[in-house]
Amino acid sequence: TDGKKTIEIAKWIKRDLINLGIDLTLKEVKYEEQEAWERELSSGKYHMLLMGYKATSWGSEEAKADTVKLLYPLFHSGGSANFTFYSNSRVDELLDQLESIDISLSSMREGKLKEINRVLLEDPPTVNLFYITKL
């Protein structure tokens, strides 16, 4: 996207990869051009993507309190932010189950979330190059 920090990070990654002998071209898509942004990320024609993801990006304030609302878009095979095309039937099944379990049933939900975490550790959908705790 076209955020100042995102552009800076993309150039840093490009410089490091070029130093390793990997040639690449950056393609910037303005986030405000939502249709183009979604079309490019969902096209499958890129080998890498740089995407910020925040609790409020894909949901309401409730999403901050409900981990499922954060995970579903990223890791369910039909998720709206699953631009890595990750598909794991067990993760799909667990996320679908979690959507029907009331948020007040925290111990039941926690067990399923831990299993999702375990599957994602064994079958990682991404290779994360960095993590920003605060922008």
Short mmCIF file of C-alpha atoms in Angstrom, two decimals:
data_model
loop_
_atom_site.label_atom_id
_atom_site.label_comp_id
_atom_site.label_asym_id
_atom_site.label_seq_id
_atom_site.Cartn_x
_atom_site.Cartn_y
_atom_site.Cartn_z
CA THR A 1 0.00 0.00 0.00
CA ASP A 2 0.98 3.62 -0.11
CA GLY A 3 1.50 4.35 3.58
CA LYS A 4 4.71 6.20 4.41
CA LYS A 5 5.95 3.45 6.77
CA THR A 6 4.90 0.71 4.35
CA ILE A 7 6.87 2.25 1.51
CA GLU A 8 9.91 2.62 3.78
CA ILE A 9 9.67 -1.02 4.86
CA ALA A 10 9.19 -2.23 1.27
CA LYS A 11 12.34 -0.41 0.16
CA TRP A 12 14.27 -1.87 3.11
CA ILE A 13 13.16 -5.42 2.21
CA LYS A 14 13.95 -4.85 -1.47
CA ARG A 15 17.45 -3.59 -0.64
CA ASP A 16 18.13 -6.62 1.56
CA LEU A 17 16.84 -9.08 -1.04
CA ILE A 18 18.85 -7.44 -3.82
CA ASN A 19 21.95 -7.79 -1.61
CA LEU A 20 21.16 -11.53 -1.49
CA GLY A 21 20.99 -11.65 -5.29
CA ILE A 22 17.20 -11.68 -5.58
CA ASP A 23 15.88 -9.21 -8.12
CA LEU A 24 12.45 -7.77 -7.52
CA THR A 25 10.16 -4.96 -8.55
CA LEU A 26 7.92 -3.11 -6.14
CA LYS A 27 4.30 -2.49 -7.09
CA GLU A 28 2.56 0.14 -5.00
CA VAL A 29 -1.22 0.17 -4.82
CA LYS A 30 -2.99 3.03 -3.11
CA TYR A 31 -5.12 1.74 -0.25
CA GLU A 32 -7.74 4.41 -0.94
CA GLU A 33 -8.31 2.73 -4.33
CA GLN A 34 -10.00 -0.19 -2.57
CA GLU A 35 -11.15 -2.09 -5.67
CA ALA A 36 -7.71 -1.98 -7.29
CA TRP A 37 -6.06 -2.87 -3.97
CA GLU A 38 -8.26 -5.93 -3.45
CA ARG A 39 -7.96 -6.95 -7.13
CA GLU A 40 -4.15 -6.81 -7.03
CA LEU A 41 -3.81 -8.66 -3.72
CA SER A 42 -6.29 -11.36 -4.71
CA SER A 43 -4.84 -11.83 -8.22
CA GLY A 44 -2.24 -14.39 -7.15
CA LYS A 45 0.35 -12.95 -9.53
CA TYR A 46 2.76 -11.76 -6.85
CA HIS A 47 5.29 -13.82 -4.91
CA MET A 48 5.30 -11.50 -1.89
CA LEU A 49 3.04 -8.92 -0.35
CA LEU A 50 3.36 -6.36 2.37
CA MET A 51 0.12 -5.74 4.21
CA GLY A 52 -0.64 -4.08 7.50
CA TYR A 53 -3.41 -5.71 9.47
CA LYS A 54 -5.11 -4.13 12.45
CA ALA A 55 -8.06 -5.08 14.62
CA THR A 56 -10.14 -2.29 13.17
CA SER A 57 -9.10 -2.99 9.57
CA TRP A 58 -11.55 -5.82 8.98
CA GLY A 59 -14.16 -5.36 11.65
CA SER A 60 -15.64 -3.35 14.44
CA GLU A 61 -14.48 -2.55 17.96
CA GLU A 62 -15.85 -5.97 18.84
CA ALA A 63 -13.10 -7.46 16.65
CA LYS A 64 -10.51 -6.19 19.10
CA ALA A 65 -12.05 -8.36 21.83
CA ASP A 66 -12.82 -11.37 19.64
CA THR A 67 -9.75 -13.10 18.23
CA VAL A 68 -11.89 -15.09 15.78
CA LYS A 69 -12.90 -11.89 14.00
CA LEU A 70 -9.19 -11.21 13.49
CA LEU A 71 -8.18 -14.74 12.44
CA TYR A 72 -11.08 -15.69 10.19
CA PRO A 73 -10.38 -13.13 7.42
CA LEU A 74 -6.67 -14.03 7.35
CA PHE A 75 -6.64 -17.83 7.66
CA HIS A 76 -10.03 -19.23 6.62
CA SER A 77 -9.86 -20.41 3.02
CA GLY A 78 -12.79 -18.08 2.25
CA GLY A 79 -11.50 -15.19 4.36
CA SER A 80 -11.71 -11.67 2.97
CA ALA A 81 -8.05 -10.90 3.79
CA ASN A 82 -6.62 -14.31 2.86
CA PHE A 83 -4.35 -12.94 0.15
CA THR A 84 -1.86 -15.78 0.72
CA PHE A 85 -4.53 -18.28 -0.47
CA TYR A 86 -3.96 -20.33 2.65
CA SER A 87 -6.21 -23.36 2.84
CA ASN A 88 -6.31 -25.86 5.67
CA SER A 89 -9.51 -27.82 6.26
CA ARG A 90 -8.84 -28.17 10.01
CA VAL A 91 -8.35 -24.42 10.45
CA ASP A 92 -11.53 -23.78 8.42
CA GLU A 93 -13.46 -26.25 10.57
CA LEU A 94 -12.24 -24.75 13.85
CA LEU A 95 -12.91 -21.18 12.74
CA ASP A 96 -16.41 -22.16 11.61
CA GLN A 97 -17.04 -23.81 14.97
CA LEU A 98 -15.76 -20.76 16.84
CA GLU A 99 -18.15 -18.47 15.00
CA SER A 100 -21.07 -20.35 16.54
CA ILE A 101 -19.68 -20.46 20.11
CA ASP A 102 -20.68 -17.48 22.25
CA ILE A 103 -17.77 -15.25 23.23
CA SER A 104 -18.70 -15.74 26.91
CA LEU A 105 -17.68 -19.42 26.70
CA SER A 106 -14.03 -18.48 26.97
CA SER A 107 -12.54 -21.85 28.00
CA MET A 108 -14.18 -23.69 25.10
CA ARG A 109 -13.08 -20.99 22.66
CA GLU A 110 -9.56 -20.91 24.11
CA GLY A 111 -9.07 -24.64 23.43
CA LYS A 112 -10.05 -24.24 19.80
CA LEU A 113 -7.87 -21.14 19.40
CA LYS A 114 -4.91 -23.04 20.82
CA GLU A 115 -5.50 -25.81 18.30
CA ILE A 116 -5.64 -23.26 15.47
CA ASN A 117 -2.37 -21.83 16.75
CA ARG A 118 -0.80 -25.29 16.78
CA VAL A 119 -1.92 -25.99 13.19
CA LEU A 120 -0.64 -22.59 12.01
CA LEU A 121 2.74 -23.26 13.63
CA GLU A 122 2.98 -26.64 11.86
CA ASP A 123 1.57 -25.37 8.55
CA PRO A 124 2.54 -21.67 8.41
CA PRO A 125 0.69 -19.61 5.78
CA THR A 126 3.37 -16.91 5.74
CA VAL A 127 7.00 -16.22 6.41
CA ASN A 128 6.91 -13.06 8.46
CA LEU A 129 9.92 -10.87 7.89
CA PHE A 130 9.20 -8.41 10.70
CA TYR A 131 6.66 -7.41 13.30
CA ILE A 132 5.97 -3.85 14.35
CA THR A 133 4.66 -3.49 17.87
CA LYS A 134 3.82 0.19 17.51
CA LEU A 135 3.86 2.58 14.59
#
